[in-house]
GROMACS .gro file of N, CA and C in nm:
model
  414
    1MET      N    1  -4.089  12.486  -2.451
    1MET     CA    2  -4.065  12.417  -2.574
    1MET      C    3  -4.144  12.286  -2.572
    2THR      N    4  -4.188  12.247  -2.689
    2THR     CA    5  -4.266  12.124  -2.698
    2THR      C    6  -4.177  12.010  -2.746
    3GLU      N    7  -4.226  11.890  -2.724
    3GLU     CA    8  -4.149  11.771  -2.762
    3GLU      C    9  -4.128  11.764  -2.913
    4ALA      N   10  -4.223  11.814  -2.991
    4ALA     CA   11  -4.216  11.801  -3.136
    4ALA      C   12  -4.166  11.930  -3.202
    5LEU      N   13  -4.066  11.991  -3.145
    5LEU     CA   14  -4.011  12.115  -3.197
    5LEU      C   15  -3.934  12.090  -3.327
    6HIS      N   16  -3.952  12.178  -3.424
    6HIS     CA   17  -3.880  12.176  -3.551
    6HIS      C   18  -3.907  12.052  -3.636
    7ASN      N   19  -4.027  12.000  -3.632
    7ASN     CA   20  -4.063  11.891  -3.722
    7ASN      C   21  -4.126  11.949  -3.848
    8ILE      N   22  -4.092  11.893  -3.964
    8ILE     CA   23  -4.152  11.933  -4.090
    8ILE      C   24  -4.211  11.809  -4.154
    9GLY      N   25  -4.338  11.814  -4.186
    9GLY     CA   26  -4.404  11.699  -4.247
    9GLY      C   27  -4.531  11.667  -4.172
   10PHE      N   28  -4.567  11.541  -4.164
   10PHE     CA   29  -4.690  11.498  -4.100
   10PHE      C   30  -4.662  11.384  -4.002
   11GLY      N   31  -4.714  11.396  -3.882
   11GLY     CA   32  -4.710  11.286  -3.785
   11GLY      C   33  -4.573  11.253  -3.732
   12ASN      N   34  -4.482  11.348  -3.728
   12ASN     CA   35  -4.349  11.324  -3.674
   12ASN      C   36  -4.350  11.343  -3.523
   13ILE      N   37  -4.272  11.263  -3.451
   13ILE     CA   38  -4.261  11.270  -3.306
   13ILE      C   39  -4.115  11.291  -3.271
   14GLY      N   40  -4.088  11.378  -3.178
   14GLY     CA   41  -3.950  11.406  -3.140
   14GLY      C   42  -3.912  11.545  -3.187
   15GLY      N   43  -3.787  11.566  -3.222
   15GLY     CA   44  -3.744  11.697  -3.267
   15GLY      C   45  -3.661  11.689  -3.393
   16ASN      N   46  -3.667  11.795  -3.474
   16ASN     CA   47  -3.587  11.807  -3.596
   16ASN      C   48  -3.606  11.692  -3.694
   17ASN      N   49  -3.730  11.650  -3.712
   17ASN     CA   50  -3.762  11.546  -3.808
   17ASN      C   51  -3.818  11.609  -3.934
   18TYR      N   52  -3.779  11.556  -4.050
   18TYR     CA   53  -3.826  11.604  -4.178
   18TYR      C   54  -3.879  11.485  -4.255
   19GLY      N   55  -4.005  11.492  -4.299
   19GLY     CA   56  -4.058  11.380  -4.374
   19GLY      C   57  -4.208  11.373  -4.362
   20THR      N   58  -4.263  11.265  -4.410
   20THR     CA   59  -4.406  11.246  -4.415
   20THR      C   60  -4.443  11.125  -4.330
   21SER      N   61  -4.557  11.133  -4.268
   21SER     CA   62  -4.600  11.016  -4.193
   21SER      C   63  -4.750  11.009  -4.187
   22VAL      N   64  -4.798  10.892  -4.169
   22VAL     CA   65  -4.937  10.867  -4.135
   22VAL      C   66  -4.929  10.774  -4.015
   23ARG      N   67  -4.943  10.831  -3.897
   23ARG     CA   68  -4.911  10.757  -3.775
   23ARG      C   69  -4.989  10.629  -3.761
   24GLN      N   70  -5.115  10.626  -3.806
   24GLN     CA   71  -5.191  10.503  -3.792
   24GLN      C   72  -5.134  10.392  -3.880
   25HIS      N   73  -5.052  10.424  -3.977
   25HIS     CA   74  -4.987  10.323  -4.059
   25HIS      C   75  -4.841  10.304  -4.019
   26ARG      N   76  -4.802  10.363  -3.909
   26ARG     CA   77  -4.666  10.355  -3.856
   26ARG      C   78  -4.561  10.404  -3.955
   27LEU      N   79  -4.589  10.515  -4.022
   27LEU     CA   80  -4.495  10.571  -4.116
   27LEU      C   81  -4.432  10.699  -4.064
   28GLY      N   82  -4.455  10.732  -3.937
   28GLY     CA   83  -4.402  10.857  -3.883
   28GLY      C   84  -4.258  10.845  -3.837
   29ASN      N   85  -4.190  10.957  -3.829
   29ASN     CA   86  -4.055  10.961  -3.774
   29ASN      C   87  -4.064  10.981  -3.623
   30THR      N   88  -3.985  10.906  -3.549
   30THR     CA   89  -3.974  10.926  -3.405
   30THR      C   90  -3.828  10.949  -3.372
   31GLY      N   91  -3.803  11.015  -3.262
   31GLY     CA   92  -3.665  11.045  -3.224
   31GLY      C   93  -3.628  11.187  -3.263
   32THR      N   94  -3.501  11.208  -3.294
   32THR     CA   95  -3.450  11.341  -3.323
   32THR      C   96  -3.361  11.337  -3.446
   33GLY      N   97  -3.374  11.438  -3.530
   33GLY     CA   98  -3.284  11.454  -3.644
   33GLY      C   99  -3.303  11.355  -3.757
   34ASN      N  100  -3.424  11.307  -3.778
   34ASN     CA  101  -3.450  11.210  -3.884
   34ASN      C  102  -3.495  11.280  -4.012
   35ILE      N  103  -3.450  11.227  -4.127
   35ILE     CA  104  -3.492  11.277  -4.257
   35ILE      C  105  -3.541  11.158  -4.337
   36GLY      N  106  -3.670  11.156  -4.367
   36GLY     CA  107  -3.726  11.045  -4.443
   36GLY      C  108  -3.866  11.013  -4.397
   37ILE      N  109  -3.902  10.888  -4.411
   37ILE     CA  110  -4.037  10.843  -4.378
   37ILE      C  111  -4.027  10.724  -4.284
   38GLY      N  112  -4.094  10.734  -4.169
   38GLY     CA  113  -4.108  10.621  -4.078
   38GLY      C  114  -3.981  10.577  -4.009
   39LEU      N  115  -3.898  10.669  -3.967
   39LEU     CA  116  -3.772  10.633  -3.903
   39LEU      C  117  -3.786  10.633  -3.752
   40THR      N  118  -3.714  10.543  -3.686
   40THR     CA  119  -3.709  10.540  -3.541
   40THR      C  120  -3.566  10.565  -3.497
   41GLY      N  121  -3.546  10.607  -3.376
   41GLY     CA  122  -3.411  10.637  -3.328
   41GLY      C  123  -3.376  10.782  -3.358
   42ASP      N  124  -3.250  10.813  -3.370
   42ASP     CA  125  -3.203  10.949  -3.393
   42ASP      C  126  -3.111  10.956  -3.514
   43ASN      N  127  -3.116  11.072  -3.584
   43ASN     CA  128  -3.024  11.101  -3.694
   43ASN      C  129  -3.024  10.995  -3.803
   44GLN      N  130  -3.142  10.954  -3.844
   44GLN     CA  131  -3.158  10.853  -3.949
   44GLN      C  132  -3.192  10.921  -4.081
   45VAL      N  133  -3.147  10.861  -4.192
   45VAL     CA  134  -3.186  10.905  -4.325
   45VAL      C  135  -3.235  10.781  -4.399
   46GLY      N  136  -3.358  10.783  -4.448
   46GLY     CA  137  -3.409  10.666  -4.518
   46GLY      C  138  -3.560  10.663  -4.518
   47PHE      N  139  -3.616  10.543  -4.523
   47PHE     CA  140  -3.759  10.526  -4.534
   47PHE      C  141  -3.812  10.422  -4.437
   48GLY      N  142  -3.930  10.446  -4.387
   48GLY     CA  143  -4.021  10.358  -4.320
   48GLY      C  144  -3.972  10.261  -4.215
   49ALA      N  145  -3.948  10.302  -4.097
   49ALA     CA  146  -3.917  10.212  -3.986
   49ALA      C  147  -3.818  10.104  -4.026
   50LEU      N  148  -3.737  10.132  -4.124
   50LEU     CA  149  -3.645  10.031  -4.176
   50LEU      C  150  -3.509  10.039  -4.109
   51ASN      N  151  -3.478  10.152  -4.051
   51ASN     CA  152  -3.355  10.169  -3.976
   51ASN      C  153  -3.389  10.182  -3.828
   52SER      N  154  -3.312  10.118  -3.744
   52SER     CA  155  -3.326  10.138  -3.601
   52SER      C  156  -3.189  10.177  -3.547
   53GLY      N  157  -3.185  10.232  -3.430
   53GLY     CA  158  -3.058  10.279  -3.376
   53GLY      C  159  -3.039  10.426  -3.404
   54SER      N  160  -2.915  10.468  -3.425
   54SER     CA  161  -2.885  10.608  -3.449
   54SER      C  162  -2.783  10.623  -3.560
   55GLY      N  163  -2.799  10.728  -3.639
   55GLY     CA  164  -2.702  10.763  -3.741
   55GLY      C  165  -2.692  10.668  -3.858
   56ASN      N  166  -2.799  10.598  -3.892
   56ASN     CA  167  -2.798  10.504  -4.005
   56ASN      C  168  -2.849  10.573  -4.131
   57ILE      N  169  -2.787  10.538  -4.244
   57ILE     CA  170  -2.829  10.590  -4.374
   57ILE      C  171  -2.852  10.470  -4.464
   58GLY      N  172  -2.972  10.456  -4.517
   58GLY     CA  173  -3.004  10.344  -4.604
   58GLY      C  174  -3.130  10.274  -4.559
   59PHE      N  175  -3.135  10.143  -4.580
   59PHE     CA  176  -3.253  10.064  -4.547
   59PHE      C  177  -3.215   9.942  -4.463
   60PHE      N  178  -3.301   9.910  -4.369
   60PHE     CA  179  -3.290   9.789  -4.287
   60PHE      C  180  -3.157   9.780  -4.211
   61ASN      N  181  -3.106   9.892  -4.167
   61ASN     CA  182  -2.987   9.893  -4.084
   61ASN      C  183  -3.028   9.896  -3.937
   62SER      N  184  -2.959   9.819  -3.855
   62SER     CA  185  -2.980   9.825  -3.711
   62SER      C  186  -2.846   9.858  -3.647
   63GLY      N  187  -2.848   9.905  -3.527
   63GLY     CA  188  -2.724   9.947  -3.463
   63GLY      C  189  -2.702  10.095  -3.485
   64ASN      N  190  -2.579  10.138  -3.492
   64ASN     CA  191  -2.547  10.280  -3.504
   64ASN      C  192  -2.443  10.304  -3.613
   65GLY      N  193  -2.459  10.414  -3.684
   65GLY     CA  194  -2.359  10.457  -3.781
   65GLY      C  195  -2.341  10.366  -3.901
   66ASN      N  196  -2.446  10.299  -3.946
   66ASN     CA  197  -2.438  10.211  -4.062
   66ASN      C  198  -2.482  10.285  -4.188
   67ILE      N  199  -2.418  10.254  -4.301
   67ILE     CA  200  -2.453  10.312  -4.430
   67ILE      C  201  -2.473  10.198  -4.527
   68GLY      N  202  -2.590  10.188  -4.587
   68GLY     CA  203  -2.616  10.083  -4.686
   68GLY      C  204  -2.743  10.009  -4.655
   69PHE      N  205  -2.743   9.880  -4.681
   69PHE     CA  206  -2.861   9.796  -4.667
   69PHE      C  207  -2.831   9.672  -4.583
   70PHE      N  208  -2.925   9.637  -4.496
   70PHE     CA  209  -2.920   9.514  -4.418
   70PHE      C  210  -2.793   9.499  -4.334
   71ASN      N  211  -2.745   9.608  -4.279
   71ASN     CA  212  -2.629   9.603  -4.191
   71ASN      C  213  -2.675   9.597  -4.046
   72SER      N  214  -2.610   9.516  -3.966
   72SER     CA  215  -2.637   9.515  -3.822
   72SER      C  216  -2.506   9.543  -3.751
   73GLY      N  217  -2.514   9.585  -3.629
   73GLY     CA  218  -2.392   9.622  -3.556
   73GLY      C  219  -2.368   9.771  -3.568
   74ASN      N  220  -2.244   9.811  -3.564
   74ASN     CA  221  -2.208   9.953  -3.566
   74ASN      C  222  -2.101   9.981  -3.670
   75GLY      N  223  -2.114  10.096  -3.735
   75GLY     CA  224  -2.010  10.143  -3.825
   75GLY      C  225  -1.988  10.060  -3.950
   76ASN      N  226  -2.090   9.993  -4.000
   76ASN     CA  227  -2.079   9.912  -4.122
   76ASN      C  228  -2.115   9.994  -4.245
   77VAL      N  229  -2.045   9.968  -4.356
   77VAL     CA  230  -2.073  10.034  -4.482
   77VAL      C  231  -2.086   9.925  -4.588
   78GLY      N  232  -2.200   9.918  -4.654
   78GLY     CA  233  -2.218   9.818  -4.760
   78GLY      C  234  -2.350   9.747  -4.748
   79ILE      N  235  -2.351   9.620  -4.784
   79ILE     CA  236  -2.473   9.540  -4.787
   79ILE      C  237  -2.451   9.412  -4.708
   80GLY      N  238  -2.542   9.385  -4.615
   80GLY     CA  239  -2.545   9.258  -4.544
   80GLY      C  240  -2.427   9.231  -4.453
   81ASN      N  241  -2.373   9.334  -4.394
   81ASN     CA  242  -2.263   9.315  -4.299
   81ASN      C  243  -2.317   9.302  -4.158
   82SER      N  244  -2.259   9.213  -4.079
   82SER     CA  245  -2.293   9.205  -3.938
   82SER      C  246  -2.165   9.218  -3.858
   83GLY      N  247  -2.176   9.258  -3.736
   83GLY     CA  248  -2.057   9.287  -3.656
   83GLY      C  249  -2.032   9.437  -3.657
   84ASN      N  250  -1.908   9.476  -3.648
   84ASN     CA  251  -1.874   9.617  -3.639
   84ASN      C  252  -1.764   9.654  -3.737
   85TYR      N  253  -1.778   9.773  -3.793
   85TYR     CA  254  -1.674   9.835  -3.877
   85TYR      C  255  -1.635   9.750  -3.997
   86ASN      N  256  -1.734   9.691  -4.062
   86ASN     CA  257  -1.712   9.615  -4.184
   86ASN      C  258  -1.744   9.701  -4.305
   87THR      N  259  -1.670   9.682  -4.413
   87THR     CA  260  -1.694   9.753  -4.538
   87THR      C  261  -1.700   9.651  -4.649
   88GLY      N  262  -1.810   9.649  -4.724
   88GLY     CA  263  -1.821   9.557  -4.836
   88GLY      C  264  -1.953   9.484  -4.836
   89LEU      N  265  -1.948   9.356  -4.870
   89LEU     CA  266  -2.066   9.275  -4.888
   89LEU      C  267  -2.056   9.145  -4.808
   90GLY      N  268  -2.153   9.120  -4.722
   90GLY     CA  269  -2.165   8.993  -4.652
   90GLY      C  270  -2.054   8.960  -4.555
   91ASN      N  271  -1.997   9.059  -4.492
   91ASN     CA  272  -1.891   9.034  -4.395
   91ASN      C  273  -1.949   9.007  -4.257
   92VAL      N  274  -1.888   8.915  -4.184
   92VAL     CA  275  -1.930   8.880  -4.049
   92VAL      C  276  -1.810   8.894  -3.958
   93GLY      N  277  -1.828   8.954  -3.843
   93GLY     CA  278  -1.717   8.977  -3.752
   93GLY      C  279  -1.688   9.125  -3.742
   94ASN      N  280  -1.563   9.160  -3.724
   94ASN     CA  281  -1.527   9.300  -3.705
   94ASN      C  282  -1.412   9.341  -3.795
   95ALA      N  283  -1.418   9.463  -3.843
   95ALA     CA  284  -1.309   9.527  -3.919
   95ALA      C  285  -1.271   9.449  -4.044
   96ASN      N  286  -1.370   9.401  -4.118
   96ASN     CA  287  -1.346   9.330  -4.244
   96ASN      C  288  -1.370   9.424  -4.362
   97THR      N  289  -1.294   9.405  -4.469
   97THR     CA  290  -1.311   9.481  -4.591
   97THR      C  291  -1.316   9.384  -4.708
   98GLY      N  292  -1.418   9.393  -4.790
   98GLY     CA  293  -1.427   9.306  -4.908
   98GLY      C  294  -1.558   9.230  -4.911
   99LEU      N  295  -1.549   9.104  -4.954
   99LEU     CA  296  -1.668   9.021  -4.973
   99LEU      C  297  -1.661   8.895  -4.889
  100PHE      N  298  -1.767   8.868  -4.816
  100PHE     CA  299  -1.788   8.741  -4.746
  100PHE      C  300  -1.674   8.701  -4.654
  101ASN      N  301  -1.620   8.796  -4.582
  101ASN     CA  302  -1.516   8.766  -4.483
  101ASN      C  303  -1.582   8.731  -4.350
  102THR      N  304  -1.519   8.641  -4.274
  102THR     CA  305  -1.563   8.610  -4.139
  102THR      C  306  -1.446   8.630  -4.045
  103GLY      N  307  -1.477   8.663  -3.922
  103GLY     CA  308  -1.371   8.681  -3.823
  103GLY      C  309  -1.331   8.826  -3.812
  104LEU      N  310  -1.202   8.848  -3.789
  104LEU     CA  311  -1.151   8.983  -3.767
  104LEU      C  312  -1.049   9.020  -3.874
  105ASN      N  313  -1.058   9.142  -3.919
  105ASN     CA  314  -0.956   9.203  -4.005
  105ASN      C  315  -0.927   9.127  -4.134
  106GLY      N  316  -1.028   9.067  -4.194
  106GLY     CA  317  -1.008   9.004  -4.324
  106GLY      C  318  -1.009   9.111  -4.433
  107ILE      N  319  -0.931   9.089  -4.537
  107ILE     CA  320  -0.927   9.185  -4.647
  107ILE      C  321  -0.951   9.109  -4.777
  108SER      N  322  -1.050   9.151  -4.850
  108SER     CA  323  -1.087   9.097  -4.981
  108SER      C  324  -1.135   8.953  -4.973
  109MET      N  325  -1.197   8.908  -5.082
  109MET     CA  326  -1.245   8.771  -5.089
  109MET      C  327  -1.132   8.682  -5.136
  110ARG      N  328  -1.107   8.575  -5.066
  110ARG     CA  329  -0.999   8.483  -5.103
  110ARG      C  330  -1.057   8.344  -5.127
  111THR      N  331  -1.005   8.279  -5.228
  111THR     CA  332  -1.036   8.139  -5.252
  111THR      C  333  -0.907   8.061  -5.238
  112GLU      N  334  -0.914   7.929  -5.237
  112GLU     CA  335  -0.793   7.849  -5.221
  112GLU      C  336  -0.694   7.877  -5.334
  113ALA      N  337  -0.743   7.895  -5.456
  113ALA     CA  338  -0.654   7.918  -5.569
  113ALA      C  339  -0.580   8.051  -5.555
  114THR      N  340  -0.651   8.156  -5.516
  114THR     CA  341  -0.584   8.285  -5.504
  114THR      C  342  -0.490   8.286  -5.384
  115THR      N  343  -0.525   8.215  -5.279
  115THR     CA  344  -0.437   8.208  -5.163
  115THR      C  345  -0.311   8.132  -5.200
  116GLN      N  346  -0.324   8.021  -5.272
  116GLN     CA  347  -0.207   7.944  -5.312
  116GLN      C  348  -0.119   8.025  -5.406
  117ALA      N  349  -0.180   8.095  -5.501
  117ALA     CA  350  -0.103   8.176  -5.595
  117ALA      C  351  -0.028   8.287  -5.523
  118ALA      N  352  -0.090   8.341  -5.418
  118ALA     CA  353  -0.026   8.450  -5.345
  118ALA      C  354   0.090   8.400  -5.260
  119THR      N  355   0.090   8.271  -5.220
  119THR     CA  356   0.194   8.220  -5.131
  119THR      C  357   0.301   8.139  -5.203
  120THR      N  358   0.277   8.101  -5.330
  120THR     CA  359   0.376   8.023  -5.406
  120THR      C  360   0.463   8.120  -5.484
  121PRO      N  361   0.594   8.116  -5.464
  121PRO     CA  362   0.680   8.209  -5.538
  121PRO      C  363   0.683   8.174  -5.686
  122ALA      N  364   0.694   8.277  -5.767
  122ALA     CA  365   0.699   8.256  -5.912
  122ALA      C  366   0.835   8.198  -5.950
  123THR      N  367   0.835   8.111  -6.052
  123THR     CA  368   0.960   8.054  -6.102
  123THR      C  369   1.027   8.159  -6.189
  124PRO      N  370   1.152   8.194  -6.157
  124PRO     CA  371   1.217   8.297  -6.238
  124PRO      C  372   1.245   8.245  -6.378
  125THR      N  373   1.236   8.333  -6.474
  125THR     CA  374   1.265   8.296  -6.612
  125THR      C  375   1.396   8.359  -6.652
  126ARG      N  376   1.469   8.290  -6.737
  126ARG     CA  377   1.599   8.338  -6.781
  126ARG      C  378   1.582   8.414  -6.912
  127ALA      N  379   1.640   8.531  -6.917
  127ALA     CA  380   1.632   8.610  -7.038
  127ALA      C  381   1.720   8.547  -7.144
  128THR      N  382   1.674   8.545  -7.266
  128THR     CA  383   1.754   8.492  -7.377
  128THR      C  384   1.793   8.607  -7.467
  129SER      N  385   1.908   8.594  -7.526
  129SER     CA  386   1.960   8.699  -7.614
  129SER      C  387   1.908   8.678  -7.754
  130THR      N  388   1.876   8.785  -7.818
  130THR     CA  389   1.834   8.779  -7.958
  130THR      C  390   1.938   8.845  -8.046
  131ARG      N  391   2.057   8.866  -7.991
  131ARG     CA  392   2.164   8.931  -8.064
  131ARG      C  393   2.214   8.840  -8.176
  132ALA      N  394   2.235   8.895  -8.292
  132ALA     CA  395   2.281   8.817  -8.408
  132ALA      C  396   2.430   8.787  -8.396
  133THR      N  397   2.471   8.671  -8.447
  133THR     CA  398   2.612   8.633  -8.449
  133THR      C  399   2.680   8.707  -8.564
  134PRO      N  400   2.793   8.775  -8.533
  134PRO     CA  401   2.860   8.849  -8.642
  134PRO      C  402   2.918   8.754  -8.747
  135THR      N  403   2.917   8.794  -8.869
  135THR     CA  404   2.973   8.713  -8.978
  135THR      C  405   3.096   8.784  -9.034
  136ARG      N  406   3.188   8.706  -9.085
  136ARG     CA  407   3.311   8.762  -9.144
  136ARG      C  408   3.292   8.775  -9.295
  137GLY      N  409   3.343   8.880  -9.343
  137GLY     CA  410   3.337   8.900  -9.487
  137GLY      C  411   3.437   8.812  -9.560
  138THR      N  412   3.412   8.769  -9.682
  138THR     CA  413   3.505   8.687  -9.759
  138THR      C  414   3.566   8.765  -9.872
   0.00000   0.00000   0.00000
């Protein structure tokens, strides 16, 4: 068996790569199981040396198992996440869901106003009766 077994396209290196490449322009797929143009690593889906690592889908992902754009680390889904297992936009740290979270296990984007509203109990309101007062006949 040869190193480039089951490649479909042009200038692919490795095995089970599907796509187009012009190696002198660094657009070839390297590794195994890549679908797209210019991928490095294994099991990538996307375009042009934009994903590194393994199992990334999208553009400019590094690490492993990322889906989306500009994710680094592992297991991120979304855009611009760093760390591991983040879902959303611009999360830093691990296991965050939502927007612009830092640290661990943050959920959703919070501002001071929403945090205060969530922690201040609502003032109960008293129900008023709209029942009419009975009148006596004359």
